[in-house]
Short mmCIF file of C-alpha atoms and ligand atoms in Angstrom, two decimals:
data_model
loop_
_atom_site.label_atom_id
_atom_site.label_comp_id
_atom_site.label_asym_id
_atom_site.label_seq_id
_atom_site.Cartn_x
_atom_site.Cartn_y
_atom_site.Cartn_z
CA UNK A 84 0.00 0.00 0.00
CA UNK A 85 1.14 3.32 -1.10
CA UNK A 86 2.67 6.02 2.02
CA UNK A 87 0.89 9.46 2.97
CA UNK A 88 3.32 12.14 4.66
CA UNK A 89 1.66 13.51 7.38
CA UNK A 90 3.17 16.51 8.98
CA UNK A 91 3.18 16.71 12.58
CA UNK A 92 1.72 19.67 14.48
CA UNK A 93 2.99 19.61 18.07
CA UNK A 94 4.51 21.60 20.82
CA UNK A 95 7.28 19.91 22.59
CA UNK A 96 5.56 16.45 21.73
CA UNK A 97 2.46 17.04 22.47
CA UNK A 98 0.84 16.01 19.26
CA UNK A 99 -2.20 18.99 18.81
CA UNK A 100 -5.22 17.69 17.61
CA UNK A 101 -5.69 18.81 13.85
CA UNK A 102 -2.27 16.45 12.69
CA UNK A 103 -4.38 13.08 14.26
CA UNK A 104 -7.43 14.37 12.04
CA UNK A 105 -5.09 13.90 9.44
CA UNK A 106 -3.95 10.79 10.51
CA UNK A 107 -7.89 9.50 9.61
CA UNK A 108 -7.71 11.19 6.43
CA UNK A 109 -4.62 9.68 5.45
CA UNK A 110 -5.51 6.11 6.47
CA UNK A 111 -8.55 6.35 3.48
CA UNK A 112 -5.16 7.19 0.95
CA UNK A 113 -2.95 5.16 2.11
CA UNK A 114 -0.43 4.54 5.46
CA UNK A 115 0.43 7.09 7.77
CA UNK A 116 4.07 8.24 8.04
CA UNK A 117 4.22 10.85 10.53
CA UNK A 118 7.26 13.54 9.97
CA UNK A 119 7.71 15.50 13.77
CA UNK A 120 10.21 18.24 13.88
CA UNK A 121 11.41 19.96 16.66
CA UNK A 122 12.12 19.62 20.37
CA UNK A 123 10.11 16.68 21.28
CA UNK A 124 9.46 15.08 17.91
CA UNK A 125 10.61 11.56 19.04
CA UNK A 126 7.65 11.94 22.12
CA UNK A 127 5.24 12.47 19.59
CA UNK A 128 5.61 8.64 18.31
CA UNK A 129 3.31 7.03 21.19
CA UNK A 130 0.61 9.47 20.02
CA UNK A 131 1.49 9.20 16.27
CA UNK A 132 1.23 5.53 16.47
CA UNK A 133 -1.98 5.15 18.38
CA UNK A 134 -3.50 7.28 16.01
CA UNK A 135 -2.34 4.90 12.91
CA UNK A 136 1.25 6.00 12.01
CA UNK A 137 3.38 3.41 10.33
CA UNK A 138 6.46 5.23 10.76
CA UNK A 139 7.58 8.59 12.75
CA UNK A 140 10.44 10.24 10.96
CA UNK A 141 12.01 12.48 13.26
CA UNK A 142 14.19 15.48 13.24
CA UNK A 143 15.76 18.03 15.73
CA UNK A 144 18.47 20.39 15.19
CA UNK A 145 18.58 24.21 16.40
CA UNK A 146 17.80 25.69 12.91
CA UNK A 147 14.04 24.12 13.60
CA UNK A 148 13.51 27.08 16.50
CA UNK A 149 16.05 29.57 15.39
CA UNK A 150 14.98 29.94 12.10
CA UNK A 151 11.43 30.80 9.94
CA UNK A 152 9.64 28.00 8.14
CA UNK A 153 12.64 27.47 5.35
CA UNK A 154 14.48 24.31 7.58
CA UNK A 155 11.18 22.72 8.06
CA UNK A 156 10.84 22.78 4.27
CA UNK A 157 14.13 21.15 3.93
CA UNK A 158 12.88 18.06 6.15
CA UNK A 159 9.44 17.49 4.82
CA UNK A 160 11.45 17.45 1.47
CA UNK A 161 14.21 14.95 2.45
CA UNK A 162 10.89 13.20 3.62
CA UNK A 163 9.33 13.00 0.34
CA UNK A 164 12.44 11.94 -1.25
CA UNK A 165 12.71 8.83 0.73
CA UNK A 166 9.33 7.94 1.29
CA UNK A 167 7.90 8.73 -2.31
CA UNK A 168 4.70 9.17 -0.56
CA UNK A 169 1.46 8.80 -2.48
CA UNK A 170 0.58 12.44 -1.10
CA UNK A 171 1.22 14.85 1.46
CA UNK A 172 -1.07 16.21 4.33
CA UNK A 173 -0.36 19.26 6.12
CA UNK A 174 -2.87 21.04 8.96
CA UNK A 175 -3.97 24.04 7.67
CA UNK A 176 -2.53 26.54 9.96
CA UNK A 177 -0.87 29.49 8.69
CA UNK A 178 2.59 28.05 9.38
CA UNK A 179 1.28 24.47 7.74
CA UNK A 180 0.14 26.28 4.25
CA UNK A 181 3.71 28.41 4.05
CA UNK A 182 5.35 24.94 4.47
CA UNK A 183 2.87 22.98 2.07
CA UNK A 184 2.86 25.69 -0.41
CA UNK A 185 6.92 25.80 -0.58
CA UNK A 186 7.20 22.30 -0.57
CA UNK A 187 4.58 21.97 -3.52
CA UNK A 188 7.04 24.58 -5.50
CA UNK A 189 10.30 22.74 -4.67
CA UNK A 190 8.93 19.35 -5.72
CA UNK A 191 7.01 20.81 -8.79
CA UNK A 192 3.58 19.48 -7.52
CA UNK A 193 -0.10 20.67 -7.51
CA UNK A 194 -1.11 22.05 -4.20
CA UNK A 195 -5.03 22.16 -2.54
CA UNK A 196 -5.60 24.07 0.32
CA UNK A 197 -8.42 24.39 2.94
CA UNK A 198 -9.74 20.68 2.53
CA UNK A 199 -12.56 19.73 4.65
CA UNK A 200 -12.27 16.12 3.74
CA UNK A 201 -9.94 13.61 1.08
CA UNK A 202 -11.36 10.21 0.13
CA UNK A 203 -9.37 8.18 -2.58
CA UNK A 204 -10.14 7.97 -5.79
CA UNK A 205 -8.99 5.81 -8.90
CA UNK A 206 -6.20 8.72 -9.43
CA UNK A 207 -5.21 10.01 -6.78
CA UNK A 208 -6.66 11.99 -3.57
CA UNK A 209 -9.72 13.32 -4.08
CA UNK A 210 -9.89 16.54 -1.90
CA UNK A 211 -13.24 18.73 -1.08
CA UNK A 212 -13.43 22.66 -0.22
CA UNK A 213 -16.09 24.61 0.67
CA UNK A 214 -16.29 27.82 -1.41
CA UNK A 215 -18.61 30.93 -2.01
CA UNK A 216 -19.83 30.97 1.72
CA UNK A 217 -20.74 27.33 2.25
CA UNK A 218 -23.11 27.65 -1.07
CA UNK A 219 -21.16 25.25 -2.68
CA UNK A 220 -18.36 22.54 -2.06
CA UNK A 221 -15.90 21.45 -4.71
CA UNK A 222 -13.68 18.20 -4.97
CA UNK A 223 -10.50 18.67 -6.80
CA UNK A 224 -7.58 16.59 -7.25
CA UNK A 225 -4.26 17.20 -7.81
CA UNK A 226 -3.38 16.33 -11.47
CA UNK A 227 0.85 17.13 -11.43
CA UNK A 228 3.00 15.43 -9.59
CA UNK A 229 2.62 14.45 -5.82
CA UNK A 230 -0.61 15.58 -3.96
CA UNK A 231 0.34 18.32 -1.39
CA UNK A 232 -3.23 18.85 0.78
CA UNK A 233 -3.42 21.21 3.53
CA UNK A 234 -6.37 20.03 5.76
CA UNK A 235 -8.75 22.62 7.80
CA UNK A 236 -8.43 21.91 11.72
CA UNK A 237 -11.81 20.12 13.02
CA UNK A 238 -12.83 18.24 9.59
CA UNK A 239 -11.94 14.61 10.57
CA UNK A 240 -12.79 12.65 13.63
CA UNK A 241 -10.25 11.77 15.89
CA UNK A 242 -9.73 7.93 15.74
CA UNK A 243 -7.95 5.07 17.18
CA UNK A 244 -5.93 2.98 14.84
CA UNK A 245 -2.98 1.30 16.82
CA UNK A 246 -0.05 1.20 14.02
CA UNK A 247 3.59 -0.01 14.87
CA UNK A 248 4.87 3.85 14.66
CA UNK A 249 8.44 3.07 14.40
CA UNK A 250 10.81 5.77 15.04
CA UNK A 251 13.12 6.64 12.38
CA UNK A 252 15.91 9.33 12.54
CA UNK A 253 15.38 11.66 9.40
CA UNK A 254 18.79 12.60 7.75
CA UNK A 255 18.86 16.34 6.61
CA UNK A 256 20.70 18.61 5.30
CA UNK A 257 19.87 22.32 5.37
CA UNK A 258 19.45 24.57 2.37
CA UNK A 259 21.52 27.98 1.91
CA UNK A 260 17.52 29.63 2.52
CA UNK A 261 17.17 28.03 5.67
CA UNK A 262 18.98 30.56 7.57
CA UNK A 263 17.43 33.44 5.75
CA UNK A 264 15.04 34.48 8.42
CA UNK A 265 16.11 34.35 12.11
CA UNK A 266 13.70 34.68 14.66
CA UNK A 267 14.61 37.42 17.52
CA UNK A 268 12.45 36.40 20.17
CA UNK A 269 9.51 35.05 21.28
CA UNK A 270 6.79 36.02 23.84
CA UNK A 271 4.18 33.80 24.98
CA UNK A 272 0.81 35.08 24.63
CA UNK A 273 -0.91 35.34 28.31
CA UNK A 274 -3.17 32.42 28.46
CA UNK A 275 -6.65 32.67 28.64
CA UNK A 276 -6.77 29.27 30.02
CA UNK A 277 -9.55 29.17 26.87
CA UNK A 278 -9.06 26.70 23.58
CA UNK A 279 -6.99 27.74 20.70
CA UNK A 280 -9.45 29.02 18.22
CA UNK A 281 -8.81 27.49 15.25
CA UNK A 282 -9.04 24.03 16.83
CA UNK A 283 -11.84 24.79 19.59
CA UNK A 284 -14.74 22.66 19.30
CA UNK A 285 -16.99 25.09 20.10
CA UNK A 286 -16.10 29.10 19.06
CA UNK A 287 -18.44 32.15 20.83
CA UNK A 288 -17.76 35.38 18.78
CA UNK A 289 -18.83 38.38 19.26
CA UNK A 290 -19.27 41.54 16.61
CA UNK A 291 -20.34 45.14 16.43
CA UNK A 292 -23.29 44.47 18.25
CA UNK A 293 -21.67 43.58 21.57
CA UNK A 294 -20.41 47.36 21.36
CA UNK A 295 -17.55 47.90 23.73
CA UNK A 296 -14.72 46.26 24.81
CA UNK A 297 -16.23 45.86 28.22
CA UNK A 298 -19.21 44.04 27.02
CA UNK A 299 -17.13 41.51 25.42
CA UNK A 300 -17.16 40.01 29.21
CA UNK A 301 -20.56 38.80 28.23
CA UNK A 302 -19.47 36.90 25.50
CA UNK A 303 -16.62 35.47 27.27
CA UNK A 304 -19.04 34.24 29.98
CA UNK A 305 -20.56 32.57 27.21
CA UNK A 306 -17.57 31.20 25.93
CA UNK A 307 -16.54 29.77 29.33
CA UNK A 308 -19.69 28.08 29.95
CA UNK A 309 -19.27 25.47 26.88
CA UNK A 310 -15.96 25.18 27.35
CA UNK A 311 -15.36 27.48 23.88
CA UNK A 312 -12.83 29.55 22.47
CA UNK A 313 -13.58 33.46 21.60
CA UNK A 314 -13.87 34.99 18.15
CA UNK A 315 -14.25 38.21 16.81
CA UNK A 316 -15.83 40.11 13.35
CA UNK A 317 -13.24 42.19 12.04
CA UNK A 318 -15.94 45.19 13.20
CA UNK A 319 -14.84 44.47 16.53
CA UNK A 320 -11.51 44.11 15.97
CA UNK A 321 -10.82 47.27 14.51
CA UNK A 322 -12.74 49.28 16.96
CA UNK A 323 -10.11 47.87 19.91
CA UNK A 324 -12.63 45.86 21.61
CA UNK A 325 -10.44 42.44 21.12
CA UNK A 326 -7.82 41.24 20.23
CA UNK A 327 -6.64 40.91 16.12
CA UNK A 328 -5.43 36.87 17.14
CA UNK A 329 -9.51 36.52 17.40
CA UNK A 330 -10.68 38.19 14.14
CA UNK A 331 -12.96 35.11 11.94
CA UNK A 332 -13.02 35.40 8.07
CA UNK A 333 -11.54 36.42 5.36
CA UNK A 334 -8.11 38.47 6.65
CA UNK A 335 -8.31 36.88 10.37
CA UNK A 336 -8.57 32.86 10.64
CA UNK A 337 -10.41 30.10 9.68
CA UNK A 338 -12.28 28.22 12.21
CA UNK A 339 -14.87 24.96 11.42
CA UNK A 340 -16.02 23.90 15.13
CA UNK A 341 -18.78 21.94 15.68
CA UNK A 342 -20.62 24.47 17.00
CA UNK A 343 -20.54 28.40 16.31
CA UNK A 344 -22.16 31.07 18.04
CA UNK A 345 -22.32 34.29 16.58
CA UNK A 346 -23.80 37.59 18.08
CA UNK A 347 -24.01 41.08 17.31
CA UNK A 348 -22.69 39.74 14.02
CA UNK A 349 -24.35 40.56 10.40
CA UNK A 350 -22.66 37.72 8.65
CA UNK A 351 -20.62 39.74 5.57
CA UNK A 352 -19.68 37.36 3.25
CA UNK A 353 -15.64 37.90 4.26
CA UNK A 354 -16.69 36.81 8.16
CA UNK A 355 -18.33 33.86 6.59
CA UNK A 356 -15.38 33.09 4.51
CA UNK A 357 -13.64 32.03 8.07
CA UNK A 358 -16.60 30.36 9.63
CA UNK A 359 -19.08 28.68 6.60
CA UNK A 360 -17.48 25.39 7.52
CA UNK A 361 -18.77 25.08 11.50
CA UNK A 362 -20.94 22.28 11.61
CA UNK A 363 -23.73 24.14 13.04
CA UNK A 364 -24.54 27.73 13.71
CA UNK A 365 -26.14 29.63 16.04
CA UNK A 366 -26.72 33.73 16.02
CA UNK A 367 -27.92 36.45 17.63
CA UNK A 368 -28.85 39.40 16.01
CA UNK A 369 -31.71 41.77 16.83
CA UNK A 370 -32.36 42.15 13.09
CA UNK A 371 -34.56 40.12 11.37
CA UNK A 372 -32.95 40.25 8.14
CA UNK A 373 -29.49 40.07 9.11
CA UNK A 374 -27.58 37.92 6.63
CA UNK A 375 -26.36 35.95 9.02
CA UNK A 376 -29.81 34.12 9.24
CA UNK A 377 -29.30 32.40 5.59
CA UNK A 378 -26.87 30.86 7.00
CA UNK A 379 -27.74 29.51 10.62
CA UNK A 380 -28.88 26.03 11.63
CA UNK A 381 -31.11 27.85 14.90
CA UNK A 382 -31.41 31.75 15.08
CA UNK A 383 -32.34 33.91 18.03
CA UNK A 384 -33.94 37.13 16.99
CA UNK A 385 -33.39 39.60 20.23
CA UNK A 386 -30.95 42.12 21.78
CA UNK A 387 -27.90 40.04 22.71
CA UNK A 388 -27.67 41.85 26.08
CA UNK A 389 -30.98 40.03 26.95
CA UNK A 390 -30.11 36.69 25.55
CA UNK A 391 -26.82 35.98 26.42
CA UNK A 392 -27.34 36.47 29.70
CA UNK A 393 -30.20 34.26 30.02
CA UNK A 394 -28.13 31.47 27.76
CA UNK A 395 -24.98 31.70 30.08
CA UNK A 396 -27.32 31.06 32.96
CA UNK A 397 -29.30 28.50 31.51
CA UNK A 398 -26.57 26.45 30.51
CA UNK A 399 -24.53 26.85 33.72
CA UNK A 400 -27.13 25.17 35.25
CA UNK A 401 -27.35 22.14 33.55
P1 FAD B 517 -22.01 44.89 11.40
O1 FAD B 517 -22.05 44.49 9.99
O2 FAD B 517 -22.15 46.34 11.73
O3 FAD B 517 -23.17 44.07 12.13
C1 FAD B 517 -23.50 44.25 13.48
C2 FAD B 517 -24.72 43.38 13.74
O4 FAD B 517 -25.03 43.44 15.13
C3 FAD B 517 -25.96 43.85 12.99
O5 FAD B 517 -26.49 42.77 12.25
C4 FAD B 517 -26.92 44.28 14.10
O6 FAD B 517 -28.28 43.97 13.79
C5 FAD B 517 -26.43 43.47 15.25
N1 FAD B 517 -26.71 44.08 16.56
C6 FAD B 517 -26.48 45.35 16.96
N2 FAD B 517 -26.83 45.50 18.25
C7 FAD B 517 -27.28 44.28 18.66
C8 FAD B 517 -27.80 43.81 19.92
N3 FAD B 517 -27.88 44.61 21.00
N4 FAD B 517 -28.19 42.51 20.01
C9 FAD B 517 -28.11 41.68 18.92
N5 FAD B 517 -27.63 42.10 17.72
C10 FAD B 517 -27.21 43.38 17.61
N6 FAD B 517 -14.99 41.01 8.59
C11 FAD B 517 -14.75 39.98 9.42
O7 FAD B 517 -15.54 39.73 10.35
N7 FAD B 517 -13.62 39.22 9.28
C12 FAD B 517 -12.71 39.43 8.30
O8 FAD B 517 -11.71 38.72 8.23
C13 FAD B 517 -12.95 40.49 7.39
N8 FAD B 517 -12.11 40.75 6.37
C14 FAD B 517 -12.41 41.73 5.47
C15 FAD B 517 -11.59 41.93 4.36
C16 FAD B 517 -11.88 42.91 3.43
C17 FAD B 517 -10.99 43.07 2.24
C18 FAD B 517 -13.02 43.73 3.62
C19 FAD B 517 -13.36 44.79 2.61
C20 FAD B 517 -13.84 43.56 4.72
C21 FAD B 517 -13.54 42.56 5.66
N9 FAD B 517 -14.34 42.36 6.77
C22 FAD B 517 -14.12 41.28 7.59
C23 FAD B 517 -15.41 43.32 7.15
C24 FAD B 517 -16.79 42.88 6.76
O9 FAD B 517 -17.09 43.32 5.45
C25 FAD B 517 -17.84 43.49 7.73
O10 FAD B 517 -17.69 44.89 7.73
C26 FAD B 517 -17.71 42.99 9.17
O11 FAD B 517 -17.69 41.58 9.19
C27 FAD B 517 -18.90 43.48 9.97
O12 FAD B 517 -18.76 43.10 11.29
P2 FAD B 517 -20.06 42.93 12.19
O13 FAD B 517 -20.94 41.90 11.63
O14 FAD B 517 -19.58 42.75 13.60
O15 FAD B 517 -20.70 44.40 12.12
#
């Protein structure tokens, strides 16, 4: 059976949850080899391998923290040139699609981005997106050379598939570019103790309508009371009432939880280019005829400052 590259997502070797949604994805294509870079790669292969990885081919070397994307690059490509892999899955983070798209270039391959799902098909990967707000999806496959797929967090289940996950040392050797770009420093972001947002299961965001920075509390106690992450319309955003790492759509990030909540929000057609995917969606709006309403699964016409409330209460009880 053919090999799928799967590029590991982790911090320190904790594997994060979008790389063993591609594990499932790559299982219908063919067997999982896992590539982890990075302090910690070789701790990712229990994970990796319970999650249906064949093989973990692992890297560390300074350049992997000192440096931009460019020596990451250099390893999924040594990679592909021992694996010959049948295709090659990368989570579709902003990080993941500067690596996939580089590596499509150096290898002279076809590149889809933003799957929500990959089944096989008689040649090759068949991969689908979700375009024009949700109105349509598309399947595509790659027709030149090797498949490169970047995969949208939260469009796979999670499964068990114990595989042997043998750890293999990957040899490589870095590229004159892989120093290009060093990194300075780096500052944690202050925890909100609150899921990352583009991998949250659930994502609470609020818009113009919440209309202050201070009532952005509200949709934080929201938020905390499922357990969700916080978003933000770019309406928001650029009035100072949170944070730019928040903005949804178009110019801020893609999320597709299971659930989304969206209040004070009129649903533009750029925030829906970062949120058509969620499973199901819920808004708020005191409008009637916001657009947002094409596009929900359950709407709540009413003023948010009533509703949300009433919502964080109710469901605190339960
Ligand atoms: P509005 O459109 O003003 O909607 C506010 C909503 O709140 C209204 O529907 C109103 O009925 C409702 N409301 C008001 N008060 C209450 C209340 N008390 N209770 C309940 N409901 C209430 N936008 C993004 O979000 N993300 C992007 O990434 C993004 N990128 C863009 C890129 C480009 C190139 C451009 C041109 C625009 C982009 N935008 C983006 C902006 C986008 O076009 C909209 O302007 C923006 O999404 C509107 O945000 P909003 O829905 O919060 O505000």
């Amino acid at each position: 059976m053919a090999e799928v590259l799967v590029y590991v997502d982790h911090v320190d070797g904790a594997v994060r949850k979008p790389t063993l949604e591609l594990l499932t994805l790559a299982r219908r294509v063919g067997e999982p080899v896992a590539v982890a870079l990075g302090p910690g790669a070789e701790a990712t292969a229990a994970t990796l391998a319970e999650h249906g990885a064949t093989r973990v081919l692992t890297a560390d070397a300074a350049e992997f923290a000192d440096y931009l994307v460019v020596p990451k690059v250099d390893a999924l490509q040594a990679a592909y040139e021992s694996v010959s892999p049948a295709a090659v899955l990368v989570p579709s983070s902003a990080e993941g699609k500067e690596i996939a798209a580089r590596l499509a270039v150096r290898i002279g391959s076809g590149i889809i981005t933003d799957a929500i799902d990959i089944e096989a098909g008689d040649e090759g990967p068949v991969a689908t997106q979700s375009v024009f707000a949700a109105a349509f999806t598309t399947k595509s496959r790659v027709s030149k050379g090797t498949p490169v797929i970047t995969v949208k967090p939260n469009s796979a289940p999670v499964e068990a598939a114990p595989a042997a996950g043998a750890v293999e040392a990957l040899a490589v050797s870095f590229s004159d570019k892989a120093t290009g770009t060093k990194v300075v420093s780096r500052t944690p972001r202050e925890s909100t103790g609150r899921p990352e947002l583009t991998e949250a299961a659930i994502v609470v965001s609020g818009g113009r309508g919440v209309n202050g920075a201070e009532n952005f509390a509200l949709i934080e106690g929201l938020a905390d009371s499922l357990g969700a992450a916080v978003g933000a319309s770019r309406a928001a955003v650029d009035a100072g009432w949170y944070p730019h790492t928040s903005q949804v759509g178009q110019t801020g990030k893609s999320v597709s939880p299971q659930l989304y909540v969206a209040t004070g929000i009129s649903g533009a057609i750029q925030h829906r280019a970062g949120m058509q995917t969620s499973k199901t969606i819920v808004a708020i709006n005191k409008d009637p005829e916001a657009p947002i309403f094409d596009l929900v699964d359950y709407g709540v016409v009413g003023d948010l400052f009533e509703v949300v409330p009433q919502l964080t209460d109710e469901i605190k009880s339960r």
